[in-house]
């Protein structure tokens, strides 16, 4: 397995950014009682992060490139796992919509319960991909094929905007600092 230009590692690195949101989400519980406006703003920022970074950059690479290439590979026989992962992506989009609706209605407790459910299911999804699915991909494809996948992933980042992606990657840290300032 090639170390440089590793498509699985690129996706895992994106997962590491996404995973940072768990502690933020859990720490936000009840924040609306202190400052409803601040809470709503933080949830909106998280939703922006999930829609843009997790879905638009990350899930797009999986759905439009990795999943398609795996399905088209003659040695891959487990398309059901891809169907399940794609169903998860659809569910995550639905969660984001529901959370936004609850937030708009100022139903903060419901929005918090939904975003906690969302992140826990997202973390389970990430674990399946990191611990099982990407390993399948790494063994299915040759080093040359993996390198091609990597550069196709990089093309997605370039097309969507590498600087915009870097800005999105800062959101978890910014939210963490905002939470720390509120609790000190």
mmCIF file of N, CA and C in Angstrom, residues 5-113:
data_model
loop_
_atom_site.group_PDB
_atom_site.id
_atom_site.type_symbol
_atom_site.label_atom_id
_atom_site.label_comp_id
_atom_site.label_asym_id
_atom_site.label_seq_id
_atom_site.Cartn_x
_atom_site.Cartn_y
_atom_site.Cartn_z
ATOM 1 N N UNK A 5 -0.220 9.917 -1.327
ATOM 2 C CA UNK A 5 -1.374 9.912 -2.234
ATOM 3 C C UNK A 5 -2.353 8.774 -1.913
ATOM 4 N N UNK A 6 -2.657 8.624 -0.636
ATOM 5 C CA UNK A 6 -3.514 7.552 -0.131
ATOM 6 C C UNK A 6 -4.955 8.062 -0.005
ATOM 7 N N UNK A 7 -5.873 7.583 -0.854
ATOM 8 C CA UNK A 7 -7.240 8.094 -0.812
ATOM 9 C C UNK A 7 -7.965 7.767 0.498
ATOM 10 N N UNK A 8 -7.712 6.589 1.071
ATOM 11 C CA UNK A 8 -8.361 6.234 2.336
ATOM 12 C C UNK A 8 -7.892 7.164 3.452
ATOM 13 N N UNK A 9 -6.607 7.474 3.458
ATOM 14 C CA UNK A 9 -6.087 8.364 4.495
ATOM 15 C C UNK A 9 -6.659 9.768 4.344
ATOM 16 N N UNK A 10 -6.832 10.216 3.120
ATOM 17 C CA UNK A 10 -7.450 11.527 2.894
ATOM 18 C C UNK A 10 -8.847 11.561 3.509
ATOM 19 N N UNK A 11 -9.637 10.514 3.272
ATOM 20 C CA UNK A 11 -10.988 10.456 3.833
ATOM 21 C C UNK A 11 -10.952 10.318 5.352
ATOM 22 N N UNK A 12 -10.008 9.541 5.866
ATOM 23 C CA UNK A 12 -9.871 9.398 7.325
ATOM 24 C C UNK A 12 -9.477 10.726 7.971
ATOM 25 N N UNK A 13 -8.626 11.487 7.300
ATOM 26 C CA UNK A 13 -8.245 12.813 7.830
ATOM 27 C C UNK A 13 -9.462 13.725 7.895
ATOM 28 N N UNK A 14 -10.334 13.645 6.900
ATOM 29 C CA UNK A 14 -11.570 14.428 6.943
ATOM 30 C C UNK A 14 -12.459 13.951 8.099
ATOM 31 N N UNK A 15 -12.477 12.645 8.315
ATOM 32 C CA UNK A 15 -13.234 12.109 9.450
ATOM 33 C C UNK A 15 -12.734 12.696 10.768
ATOM 34 N N UNK A 16 -11.413 12.816 10.911
ATOM 35 C CA UNK A 16 -10.844 13.356 12.154
ATOM 36 C C UNK A 16 -11.353 14.769 12.423
ATOM 37 N N UNK A 17 -11.507 15.555 11.385
ATOM 38 C CA UNK A 17 -12.043 16.912 11.525
ATOM 39 C C UNK A 17 -13.504 16.840 11.981
ATOM 40 N N UNK A 18 -14.269 15.965 11.361
ATOM 41 C CA UNK A 18 -15.692 15.830 11.680
ATOM 42 C C UNK A 18 -15.893 15.349 13.119
ATOM 43 N N UNK A 19 -15.084 14.390 13.555
ATOM 44 C CA UNK A 19 -15.195 13.804 14.902
ATOM 45 C C UNK A 19 -15.019 14.865 15.993
ATOM 46 N N UNK A 20 -14.270 15.911 15.704
ATOM 47 C CA UNK A 20 -14.047 16.978 16.691
ATOM 48 C C UNK A 20 -15.346 17.635 17.151
ATOM 49 N N UNK A 21 -16.403 17.500 16.359
ATOM 50 C CA UNK A 21 -17.654 18.175 16.711
ATOM 51 C C UNK A 21 -18.406 17.481 17.845
ATOM 52 N N UNK A 22 -18.081 16.225 18.123
ATOM 53 C CA UNK A 22 -18.825 15.497 19.167
ATOM 54 C C UNK A 22 -18.747 16.205 20.518
ATOM 55 N N UNK A 23 -17.552 16.533 20.966
ATOM 56 C CA UNK A 23 -17.407 17.161 22.288
ATOM 57 C C UNK A 23 -18.093 18.526 22.328
ATOM 58 N N UNK A 24 -18.090 19.211 21.214
ATOM 59 C CA UNK A 24 -18.756 20.522 21.130
ATOM 60 C C UNK A 24 -20.259 20.337 21.299
ATOM 61 N N UNK A 25 -20.813 19.403 20.556
ATOM 62 C CA UNK A 25 -22.263 19.154 20.608
ATOM 63 C C UNK A 25 -22.683 18.774 22.020
ATOM 64 N N UNK A 26 -21.940 17.883 22.647
ATOM 65 C CA UNK A 26 -22.290 17.445 23.997
ATOM 66 C C UNK A 26 -22.176 18.598 25.004
ATOM 67 N N UNK A 27 -21.181 19.438 24.824
ATOM 68 C CA UNK A 27 -20.987 20.575 25.735
ATOM 69 C C UNK A 27 -22.051 21.655 25.553
ATOM 70 N N UNK A 28 -22.714 21.650 24.416
ATOM 71 C CA UNK A 28 -23.738 22.675 24.147
ATOM 72 C C UNK A 28 -25.070 22.385 24.837
ATOM 73 N N UNK A 29 -25.236 21.188 25.373
ATOM 74 C CA UNK A 29 -26.502 20.813 25.997
ATOM 75 C C UNK A 29 -26.859 21.790 27.116
ATOM 76 N N UNK A 30 -28.019 22.409 27.003
ATOM 77 C CA UNK A 30 -28.501 23.350 28.014
ATOM 78 C C UNK A 30 -28.015 24.773 27.820
ATOM 79 N N UNK A 31 -27.138 24.987 26.865
ATOM 80 C CA UNK A 31 -26.583 26.321 26.626
ATOM 81 C C UNK A 31 -27.671 27.338 26.314
ATOM 82 N N UNK A 32 -28.762 26.909 25.706
ATOM 83 C CA UNK A 32 -29.855 27.808 25.349
ATOM 84 C C UNK A 32 -30.474 28.459 26.591
ATOM 85 N N UNK A 33 -30.350 27.811 27.737
ATOM 86 C CA UNK A 33 -30.897 28.390 28.971
ATOM 87 C C UNK A 33 -30.102 29.620 29.402
ATOM 88 N N UNK A 34 -28.808 29.627 29.103
ATOM 89 C CA UNK A 34 -27.936 30.766 29.403
ATOM 90 C C UNK A 34 -28.020 31.833 28.326
ATOM 91 N N UNK A 35 -27.960 31.375 27.069
ATOM 92 C CA UNK A 35 -27.895 32.301 25.947
ATOM 93 C C UNK A 35 -28.454 31.626 24.691
ATOM 94 N N UNK A 36 -29.760 31.757 24.496
ATOM 95 C CA UNK A 36 -30.446 31.091 23.390
ATOM 96 C C UNK A 36 -29.897 31.534 22.035
ATOM 97 N N UNK A 37 -29.582 32.808 21.917
ATOM 98 C CA UNK A 37 -29.075 33.327 20.646
ATOM 99 C C UNK A 37 -27.713 32.715 20.307
ATOM 100 N N UNK A 38 -26.861 32.630 21.307
ATOM 101 C CA UNK A 38 -25.528 32.045 21.118
ATOM 102 C C UNK A 38 -25.657 30.561 20.749
ATOM 103 N N UNK A 39 -26.557 29.866 21.454
ATOM 104 C CA UNK A 39 -26.780 28.452 21.163
ATOM 105 C C UNK A 39 -27.242 28.277 19.709
ATOM 106 N N UNK A 40 -28.230 29.041 19.312
ATOM 107 C CA UNK A 40 -28.770 28.943 17.945
ATOM 108 C C UNK A 40 -27.677 29.226 16.916
ATOM 109 N N UNK A 41 -26.858 30.219 17.190
ATOM 110 C CA UNK A 41 -25.765 30.548 16.274
ATOM 111 C C UNK A 41 -24.759 29.417 16.145
ATOM 112 N N UNK A 42 -24.479 28.760 17.262
ATOM 113 C CA UNK A 42 -23.521 27.650 17.229
ATOM 114 C C UNK A 42 -24.099 26.451 16.474
ATOM 115 N N UNK A 43 -25.374 26.171 16.683
ATOM 116 C CA UNK A 43 -25.992 25.058 15.952
ATOM 117 C C UNK A 43 -26.011 25.371 14.458
ATOM 118 N N UNK A 44 -26.320 26.608 14.109
ATOM 119 C CA UNK A 44 -26.306 26.991 12.691
ATOM 120 C C UNK A 44 -24.920 26.818 12.093
ATOM 121 N N UNK A 45 -23.898 27.158 12.865
ATOM 122 C CA UNK A 45 -22.528 26.995 12.385
ATOM 123 C C UNK A 45 -22.197 25.503 12.208
ATOM 124 N N UNK A 46 -22.656 24.673 13.143
ATOM 125 C CA UNK A 46 -22.449 23.232 13.009
ATOM 126 C C UNK A 46 -23.169 22.692 11.777
ATOM 127 N N UNK A 47 -24.403 23.130 11.570
ATOM 128 C CA UNK A 47 -25.158 22.677 10.396
ATOM 129 C C UNK A 47 -24.458 23.092 9.110
ATOM 130 N N UNK A 48 -23.943 24.302 9.085
ATOM 131 C CA UNK A 48 -23.178 24.770 7.923
ATOM 132 C C UNK A 48 -21.977 23.850 7.704
ATOM 133 N N UNK A 49 -21.264 23.532 8.769
ATOM 134 C CA UNK A 49 -20.105 22.641 8.694
ATOM 135 C C UNK A 49 -20.514 21.266 8.159
ATOM 136 N N UNK A 50 -21.578 20.695 8.717
ATOM 137 C CA UNK A 50 -22.011 19.362 8.287
ATOM 138 C C UNK A 50 -22.472 19.360 6.831
ATOM 139 N N UNK A 51 -23.218 20.379 6.455
ATOM 140 C CA UNK A 51 -23.717 20.428 5.073
ATOM 141 C C UNK A 51 -22.608 20.661 4.071
ATOM 142 N N UNK A 52 -21.700 21.536 4.404
ATOM 143 C CA UNK A 52 -20.639 21.882 3.457
ATOM 144 C C UNK A 52 -19.456 20.908 3.520
ATOM 145 N N UNK A 53 -18.910 20.732 4.708
ATOM 146 C CA UNK A 53 -17.691 19.913 4.828
ATOM 147 C C UNK A 53 -18.022 18.418 4.749
ATOM 148 N N UNK A 54 -18.896 17.966 5.656
ATOM 149 C CA UNK A 54 -19.202 16.533 5.714
ATOM 150 C C UNK A 54 -19.911 16.058 4.450
ATOM 151 N N UNK A 55 -20.881 16.818 4.003
ATOM 152 C CA UNK A 55 -21.687 16.351 2.878
ATOM 153 C C UNK A 55 -21.107 16.777 1.529
ATOM 154 N N UNK A 56 -20.904 18.070 1.358
ATOM 155 C CA UNK A 56 -20.511 18.582 0.042
ATOM 156 C C UNK A 56 -19.092 18.154 -0.346
ATOM 157 N N UNK A 57 -18.165 18.196 0.588
ATOM 158 C CA UNK A 57 -16.794 17.778 0.274
ATOM 159 C C UNK A 57 -16.606 16.273 0.471
ATOM 160 N N UNK A 58 -16.918 15.795 1.680
ATOM 161 C CA UNK A 58 -16.570 14.424 2.039
ATOM 162 C C UNK A 58 -17.513 13.378 1.424
ATOM 163 N N UNK A 59 -18.796 13.454 1.727
ATOM 164 C CA UNK A 59 -19.729 12.449 1.200
ATOM 165 C C UNK A 59 -19.774 12.459 -0.321
ATOM 166 N N UNK A 60 -19.591 13.623 -0.910
ATOM 167 C CA UNK A 60 -19.581 13.706 -2.365
ATOM 168 C C UNK A 60 -18.460 12.842 -2.949
ATOM 169 N N UNK A 61 -17.277 12.891 -2.336
ATOM 170 C CA UNK A 61 -16.159 12.066 -2.811
ATOM 171 C C UNK A 61 -16.519 10.583 -2.715
ATOM 172 N N UNK A 62 -17.116 10.228 -1.593
ATOM 173 C CA UNK A 62 -17.477 8.823 -1.412
ATOM 174 C C UNK A 62 -18.527 8.389 -2.433
ATOM 175 N N UNK A 63 -19.594 9.162 -2.535
ATOM 176 C CA UNK A 63 -20.717 8.767 -3.395
ATOM 177 C C UNK A 63 -20.375 8.814 -4.882
ATOM 178 N N UNK A 64 -19.745 9.881 -5.316
ATOM 179 C CA UNK A 64 -19.545 10.056 -6.757
ATOM 180 C C UNK A 64 -18.283 9.380 -7.280
ATOM 181 N N UNK A 65 -17.352 9.051 -6.388
ATOM 182 C CA UNK A 65 -16.100 8.444 -6.855
ATOM 183 C C UNK A 65 -15.898 7.052 -6.251
ATOM 184 N N UNK A 66 -15.668 6.996 -4.946
ATOM 185 C CA UNK A 66 -15.295 5.729 -4.312
ATOM 186 C C UNK A 66 -16.379 4.659 -4.460
ATOM 187 N N UNK A 67 -17.597 4.995 -4.092
ATOM 188 C CA UNK A 67 -18.666 3.999 -4.169
ATOM 189 C C UNK A 67 -18.869 3.513 -5.606
ATOM 190 N N UNK A 68 -18.825 4.439 -6.545
ATOM 191 C CA UNK A 68 -19.024 4.060 -7.948
ATOM 192 C C UNK A 68 -17.905 3.138 -8.438
ATOM 193 N N UNK A 69 -16.676 3.491 -8.099
ATOM 194 C CA UNK A 69 -15.541 2.666 -8.532
ATOM 195 C C UNK A 69 -15.599 1.282 -7.898
ATOM 196 N N UNK A 70 -16.011 1.211 -6.648
ATOM 197 C CA UNK A 70 -16.106 -0.094 -5.992
ATOM 198 C C UNK A 70 -17.218 -0.928 -6.626
ATOM 199 N N UNK A 71 -18.360 -0.297 -6.871
ATOM 200 C CA UNK A 71 -19.472 -1.023 -7.508
ATOM 201 C C UNK A 71 -19.082 -1.547 -8.893
ATOM 202 N N UNK A 72 -18.283 -0.776 -9.598
ATOM 203 C CA UNK A 72 -17.881 -1.148 -10.959
ATOM 204 C C UNK A 72 -16.732 -2.154 -11.000
ATOM 205 N N UNK A 73 -16.112 -2.387 -9.862
ATOM 206 C CA UNK A 73 -14.973 -3.306 -9.821
ATOM 207 C C UNK A 73 -15.478 -4.747 -9.907
ATOM 208 N N UNK A 74 -14.911 -5.544 -10.824
ATOM 209 C CA UNK A 74 -15.417 -6.916 -11.014
ATOM 210 C C UNK A 74 -15.255 -7.819 -9.783
ATOM 211 N N UNK A 75 -14.324 -7.508 -8.888
ATOM 212 C CA UNK A 75 -14.092 -8.356 -7.713
ATOM 213 C C UNK A 75 -14.906 -7.925 -6.497
ATOM 214 N N UNK A 76 -15.650 -6.840 -6.615
ATOM 215 C CA UNK A 76 -16.414 -6.367 -5.460
ATOM 216 C C UNK A 76 -17.826 -6.940 -5.502
ATOM 217 N N UNK A 77 -18.202 -7.647 -4.444
ATOM 218 C CA UNK A 77 -19.490 -8.341 -4.420
ATOM 219 C C UNK A 77 -20.422 -7.849 -3.310
ATOM 220 N N UNK A 78 -20.024 -6.845 -2.556
ATOM 221 C CA UNK A 78 -20.795 -6.430 -1.385
ATOM 222 C C UNK A 78 -21.458 -5.067 -1.583
ATOM 223 N N UNK A 79 -22.197 -4.927 -2.659
ATOM 224 C CA UNK A 79 -22.808 -3.619 -2.929
ATOM 225 C C UNK A 79 -23.822 -3.229 -1.858
ATOM 226 N N UNK A 80 -24.301 -4.202 -1.060
ATOM 227 C CA UNK A 80 -25.249 -3.884 0.013
ATOM 228 C C UNK A 80 -24.636 -2.921 1.032
ATOM 229 N N UNK A 81 -23.346 -3.072 1.302
ATOM 230 C CA UNK A 81 -22.708 -2.173 2.269
ATOM 231 C C UNK A 81 -22.692 -0.744 1.720
ATOM 232 N N UNK A 82 -22.498 -0.607 0.422
ATOM 233 C CA UNK A 82 -22.533 0.723 -0.188
ATOM 234 C C UNK A 82 -23.944 1.290 -0.113
ATOM 235 N N UNK A 83 -24.937 0.459 -0.373
ATOM 236 C CA UNK A 83 -26.333 0.906 -0.246
ATOM 237 C C UNK A 83 -26.602 1.422 1.162
ATOM 238 N N UNK A 84 -26.096 0.704 2.153
ATOM 239 C CA UNK A 84 -26.299 1.095 3.552
ATOM 240 C C UNK A 84 -25.590 2.421 3.864
ATOM 241 N N UNK A 85 -24.374 2.571 3.401
ATOM 242 C CA UNK A 85 -23.630 3.811 3.639
ATOM 243 C C UNK A 85 -24.310 4.989 2.950
ATOM 244 N N UNK A 86 -24.824 4.765 1.751
ATOM 245 C CA UNK A 86 -25.549 5.830 1.048
ATOM 246 C C UNK A 86 -26.841 6.176 1.779
ATOM 247 N N UNK A 87 -27.518 5.172 2.330
ATOM 248 C CA UNK A 87 -28.723 5.430 3.131
ATOM 249 C C UNK A 87 -28.383 6.286 4.349
ATOM 250 N N UNK A 88 -27.238 6.027 4.957
ATOM 251 C CA UNK A 88 -26.788 6.850 6.083
ATOM 252 C C UNK A 88 -26.631 8.304 5.644
ATOM 253 N N UNK A 89 -26.022 8.522 4.496
ATOM 254 C CA UNK A 89 -25.817 9.885 3.996
ATOM 255 C C UNK A 89 -27.156 10.603 3.828
ATOM 256 N N UNK A 90 -28.132 9.891 3.296
ATOM 257 C CA UNK A 90 -29.471 10.467 3.130
ATOM 258 C C UNK A 90 -30.059 10.808 4.502
ATOM 259 N N UNK A 91 -29.905 9.907 5.455
ATOM 260 C CA UNK A 91 -30.418 10.144 6.814
ATOM 261 C C UNK A 91 -29.735 11.354 7.449
ATOM 262 N N UNK A 92 -28.440 11.531 7.215
ATOM 263 C CA UNK A 92 -27.725 12.681 7.786
ATOM 264 C C UNK A 92 -28.267 13.991 7.220
ATOM 265 N N UNK A 93 -28.588 13.993 5.940
ATOM 266 C CA UNK A 93 -29.172 15.195 5.327
ATOM 267 C C UNK A 93 -30.536 15.494 5.934
ATOM 268 N N UNK A 94 -31.296 14.461 6.207
ATOM 269 C CA UNK A 94 -32.609 14.620 6.825
ATOM 270 C C UNK A 94 -32.469 15.143 8.261
ATOM 271 N N UNK A 95 -31.505 14.616 8.996
ATOM 272 C CA UNK A 95 -31.253 15.125 10.351
ATOM 273 C C UNK A 95 -30.947 16.628 10.301
ATOM 274 N N UNK A 96 -30.089 17.026 9.391
ATOM 275 C CA UNK A 96 -29.717 18.440 9.287
ATOM 276 C C UNK A 96 -30.951 19.300 9.034
ATOM 277 N N UNK A 97 -31.827 18.827 8.152
ATOM 278 C CA UNK A 97 -33.057 19.564 7.862
ATOM 279 C C UNK A 97 -33.940 19.647 9.116
ATOM 280 N N UNK A 98 -34.107 18.535 9.820
ATOM 281 C CA UNK A 98 -34.941 18.517 11.026
ATOM 282 C C UNK A 98 -34.372 19.404 12.130
ATOM 283 N N UNK A 99 -33.070 19.360 12.301
ATOM 284 C CA UNK A 99 -32.421 20.194 13.324
ATOM 285 C C UNK A 99 -32.662 21.666 13.011
ATOM 286 N N UNK A 100 -32.501 22.036 11.754
ATOM 287 C CA UNK A 100 -32.734 23.427 11.337
ATOM 288 C C UNK A 100 -34.176 23.839 11.611
ATOM 289 N N UNK A 101 -35.112 22.944 11.340
ATOM 290 C CA UNK A 101 -36.525 23.247 11.599
ATOM 291 C C UNK A 101 -36.788 23.450 13.088
ATOM 292 N N UNK A 102 -36.261 22.566 13.918
ATOM 293 C CA UNK A 102 -36.458 22.696 15.368
ATOM 294 C C UNK A 102 -35.829 23.997 15.870
ATOM 295 N N UNK A 103 -34.696 24.330 15.331
ATOM 296 C CA UNK A 103 -34.005 25.556 15.716
ATOM 297 C C UNK A 103 -34.833 26.777 15.328
ATOM 298 N N UNK A 104 -35.385 26.755 14.124
ATOM 299 C CA UNK A 104 -36.215 27.854 13.626
ATOM 300 C C UNK A 104 -37.441 28.060 14.518
ATOM 301 N N UNK A 105 -37.966 26.954 15.041
ATOM 302 C CA UNK A 105 -39.133 27.002 15.926
ATOM 303 C C UNK A 105 -38.739 27.285 17.377
ATOM 304 N N UNK A 106 -37.442 27.490 17.593
ATOM 305 C CA UNK A 106 -36.890 27.727 18.930
ATOM 306 C C UNK A 106 -37.160 26.563 19.886
ATOM 307 N N UNK A 107 -37.228 25.380 19.315
ATOM 308 C CA UNK A 107 -37.369 24.154 20.100
ATOM 309 C C UNK A 107 -35.957 23.617 20.364
ATOM 310 N N UNK A 108 -35.259 24.307 21.265
ATOM 311 C CA UNK A 108 -33.838 24.052 21.468
ATOM 312 C C UNK A 108 -33.555 22.669 22.041
ATOM 313 N N UNK A 109 -34.361 22.226 22.979
ATOM 314 C CA UNK A 109 -34.146 20.897 23.564
ATOM 315 C C UNK A 109 -34.279 19.824 22.475
ATOM 316 N N UNK A 110 -35.286 19.959 21.611
ATOM 317 C CA UNK A 110 -35.468 18.985 20.525
ATOM 318 C C UNK A 110 -34.312 19.054 19.525
ATOM 319 N N UNK A 111 -33.864 20.270 19.222
ATOM 320 C CA UNK A 111 -32.742 20.397 18.282
ATOM 321 C C UNK A 111 -31.490 19.761 18.882
ATOM 322 N N UNK A 112 -31.299 19.926 20.177
ATOM 323 C CA UNK A 112 -30.132 19.336 20.840
ATOM 324 C C UNK A 112 -30.207 17.810 20.818
ATOM 325 N N UNK A 113 -31.366 17.269 21.131
ATOM 326 C CA UNK A 113 -31.517 15.805 21.097
ATOM 327 C C UNK A 113 -31.251 15.263 19.693
#
